Backbone as JSON Lines, residues from 0, in Angstrom:
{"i":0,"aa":"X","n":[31.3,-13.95,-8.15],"ca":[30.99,-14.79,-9.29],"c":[32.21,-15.68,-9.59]}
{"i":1,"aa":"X","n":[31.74,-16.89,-10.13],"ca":[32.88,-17.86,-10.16],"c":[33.72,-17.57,-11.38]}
{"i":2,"aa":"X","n":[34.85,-17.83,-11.5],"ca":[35.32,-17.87,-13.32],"c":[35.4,-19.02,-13.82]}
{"i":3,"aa":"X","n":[35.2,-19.3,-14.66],"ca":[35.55,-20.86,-15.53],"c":[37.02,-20.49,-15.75]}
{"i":4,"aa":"X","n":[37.41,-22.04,-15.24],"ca":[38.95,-22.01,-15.44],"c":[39.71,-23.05,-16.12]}
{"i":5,"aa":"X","n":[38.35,-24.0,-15.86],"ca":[38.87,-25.53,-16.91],"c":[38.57,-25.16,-18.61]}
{"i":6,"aa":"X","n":[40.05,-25.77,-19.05],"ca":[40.24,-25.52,-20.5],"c":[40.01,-27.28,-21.54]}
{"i":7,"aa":"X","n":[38.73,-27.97,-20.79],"ca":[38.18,-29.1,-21.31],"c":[37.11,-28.79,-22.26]}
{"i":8,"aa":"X","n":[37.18,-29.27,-23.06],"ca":[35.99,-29.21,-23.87],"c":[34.88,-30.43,-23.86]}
{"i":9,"aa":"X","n":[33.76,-30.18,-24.37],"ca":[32.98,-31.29,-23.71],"c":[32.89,-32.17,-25.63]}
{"i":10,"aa":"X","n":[32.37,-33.31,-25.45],"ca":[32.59,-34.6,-26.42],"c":[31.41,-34.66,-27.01]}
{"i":11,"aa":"X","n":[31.68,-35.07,-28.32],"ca":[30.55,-35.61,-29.69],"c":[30.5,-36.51,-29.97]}
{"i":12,"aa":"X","n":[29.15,-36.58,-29.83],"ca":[28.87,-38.45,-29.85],"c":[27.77,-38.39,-30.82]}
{"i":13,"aa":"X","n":[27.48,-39.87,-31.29],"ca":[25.8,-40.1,-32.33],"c":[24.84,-40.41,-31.55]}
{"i":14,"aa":"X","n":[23.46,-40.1,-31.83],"ca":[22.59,-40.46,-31.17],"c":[22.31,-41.44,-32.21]}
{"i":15,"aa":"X","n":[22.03,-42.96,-32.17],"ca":[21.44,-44.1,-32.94],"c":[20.15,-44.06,-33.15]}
{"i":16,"aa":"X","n":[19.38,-43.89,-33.58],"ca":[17.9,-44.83,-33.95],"c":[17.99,-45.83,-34.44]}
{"i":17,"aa":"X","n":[16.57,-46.47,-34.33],"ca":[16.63,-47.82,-34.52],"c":[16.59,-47.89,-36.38]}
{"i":18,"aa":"X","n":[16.52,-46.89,-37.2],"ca":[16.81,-46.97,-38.65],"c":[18.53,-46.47,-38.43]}
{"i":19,"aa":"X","n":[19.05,-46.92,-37.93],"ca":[20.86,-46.25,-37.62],"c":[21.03,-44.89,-38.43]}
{"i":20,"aa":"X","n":[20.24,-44.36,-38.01],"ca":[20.6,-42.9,-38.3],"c":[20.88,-41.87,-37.48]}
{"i":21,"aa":"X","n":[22.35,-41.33,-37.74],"ca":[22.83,-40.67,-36.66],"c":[22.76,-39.86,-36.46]}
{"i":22,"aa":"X","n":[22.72,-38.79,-35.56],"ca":[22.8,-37.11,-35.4],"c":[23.4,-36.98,-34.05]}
{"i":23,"aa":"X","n":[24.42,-35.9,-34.35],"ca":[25.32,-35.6,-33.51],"c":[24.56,-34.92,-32.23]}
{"i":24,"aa":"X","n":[25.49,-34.8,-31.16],"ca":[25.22,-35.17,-29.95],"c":[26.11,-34.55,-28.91]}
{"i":25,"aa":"X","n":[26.18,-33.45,-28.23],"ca":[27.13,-32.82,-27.39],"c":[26.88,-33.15,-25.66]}
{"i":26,"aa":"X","n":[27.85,-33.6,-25.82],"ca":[28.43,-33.94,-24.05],"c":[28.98,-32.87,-23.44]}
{"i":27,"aa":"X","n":[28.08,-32.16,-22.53],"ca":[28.6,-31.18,-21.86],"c":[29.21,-31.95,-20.27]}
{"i":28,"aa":"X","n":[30.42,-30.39,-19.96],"ca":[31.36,-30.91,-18.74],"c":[30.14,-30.79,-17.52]}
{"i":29,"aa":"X","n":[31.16,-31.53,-16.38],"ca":[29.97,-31.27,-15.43],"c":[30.99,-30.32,-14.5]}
{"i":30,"aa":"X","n":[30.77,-29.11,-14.79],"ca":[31.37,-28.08,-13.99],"c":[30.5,-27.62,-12.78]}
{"i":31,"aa":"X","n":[31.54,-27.64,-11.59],"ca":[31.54,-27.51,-10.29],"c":[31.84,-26.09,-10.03]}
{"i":32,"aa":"X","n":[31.3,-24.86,-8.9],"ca":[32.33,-23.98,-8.2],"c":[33.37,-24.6,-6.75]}
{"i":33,"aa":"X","n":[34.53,-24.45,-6.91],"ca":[35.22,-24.74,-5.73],"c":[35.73,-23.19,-5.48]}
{"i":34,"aa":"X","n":[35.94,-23.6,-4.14],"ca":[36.8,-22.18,-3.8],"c":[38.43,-22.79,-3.66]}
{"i":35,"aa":"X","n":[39.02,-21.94,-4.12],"ca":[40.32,-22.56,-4.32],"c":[41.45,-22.02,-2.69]}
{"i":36,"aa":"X","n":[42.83,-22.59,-2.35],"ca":[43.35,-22.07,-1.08],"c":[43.61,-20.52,-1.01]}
{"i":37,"aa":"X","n":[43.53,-19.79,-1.94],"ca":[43.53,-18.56,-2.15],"c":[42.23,-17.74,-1.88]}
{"i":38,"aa":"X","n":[41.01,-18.22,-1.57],"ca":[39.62,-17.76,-1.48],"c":[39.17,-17.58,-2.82]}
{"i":39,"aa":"X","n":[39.72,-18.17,-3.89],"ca":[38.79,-17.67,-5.25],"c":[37.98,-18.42,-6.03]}
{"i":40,"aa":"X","n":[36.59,-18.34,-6.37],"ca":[36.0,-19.38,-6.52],"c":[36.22,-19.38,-8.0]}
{"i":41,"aa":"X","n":[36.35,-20.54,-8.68],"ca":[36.54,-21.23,-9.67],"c":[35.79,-22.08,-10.12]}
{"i":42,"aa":"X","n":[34.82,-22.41,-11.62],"ca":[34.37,-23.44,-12.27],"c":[35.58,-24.31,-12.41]}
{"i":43,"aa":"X","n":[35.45,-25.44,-12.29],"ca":[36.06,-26.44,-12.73],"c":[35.68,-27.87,-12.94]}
{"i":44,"aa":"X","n":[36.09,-28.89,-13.92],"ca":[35.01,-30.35,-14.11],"c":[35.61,-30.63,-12.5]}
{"i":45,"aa":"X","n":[34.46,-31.9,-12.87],"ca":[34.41,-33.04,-11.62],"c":[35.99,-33.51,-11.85]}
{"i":46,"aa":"X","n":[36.11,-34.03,-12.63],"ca":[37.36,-34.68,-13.18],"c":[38.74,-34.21,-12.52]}
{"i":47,"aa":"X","n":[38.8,-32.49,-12.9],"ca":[39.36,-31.6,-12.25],"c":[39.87,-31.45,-11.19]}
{"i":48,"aa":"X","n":[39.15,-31.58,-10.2],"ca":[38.69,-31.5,-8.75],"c":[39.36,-32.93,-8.16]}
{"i":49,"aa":"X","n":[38.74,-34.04,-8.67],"ca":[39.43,-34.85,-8.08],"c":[40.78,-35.39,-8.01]}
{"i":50,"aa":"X","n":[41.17,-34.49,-9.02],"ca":[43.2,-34.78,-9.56],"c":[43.11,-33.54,-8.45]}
{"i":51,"aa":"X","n":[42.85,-32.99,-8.33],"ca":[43.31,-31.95,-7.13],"c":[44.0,-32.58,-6.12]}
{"i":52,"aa":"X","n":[42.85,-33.18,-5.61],"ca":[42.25,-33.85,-4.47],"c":[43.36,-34.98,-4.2]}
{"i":53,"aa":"X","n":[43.33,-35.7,-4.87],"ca":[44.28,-36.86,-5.15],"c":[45.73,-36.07,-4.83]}
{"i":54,"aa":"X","n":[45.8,-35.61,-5.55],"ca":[47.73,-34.4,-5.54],"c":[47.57,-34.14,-4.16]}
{"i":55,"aa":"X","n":[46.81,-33.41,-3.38],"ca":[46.87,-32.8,-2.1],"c":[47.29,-34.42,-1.13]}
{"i":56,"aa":"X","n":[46.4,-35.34,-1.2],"ca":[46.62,-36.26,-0.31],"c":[47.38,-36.8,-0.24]}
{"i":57,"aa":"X","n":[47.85,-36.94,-1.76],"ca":[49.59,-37.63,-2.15],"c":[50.94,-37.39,-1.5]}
{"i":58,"aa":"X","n":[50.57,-35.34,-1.03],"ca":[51.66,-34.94,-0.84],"c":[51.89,-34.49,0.6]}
């Protein structure tokens, strides 16, 4: 089983109607399992993953 490991929280937004009346609105993360170089699989966002990704190629 994977663990959640990202410490992101997901965002609040308004939903508009056309009388502008608002009601709140939760943006959930879009969490991935990766397996990490250690064999351990991990939730983590998209977001996450690709700063990984980026760092590895950088270096």
């Amino acid at each position: 089983m994977a663990t959640n490991v990202s410490n992101r929280t997901g965002n609040v937004k308004n939903l508009r109607s056309h009388s502008l009346r608002a009601t709140k609105k939760r943006q959930k993360l879009n969490l991935q399992v990766v397996r990490l170089e250690n064999g351990k699989k991990v939730r983590k966002s998209t977001k996450e993953i690709r700063e990984l990704l980026k760092n590895a190629k950088a270096a």
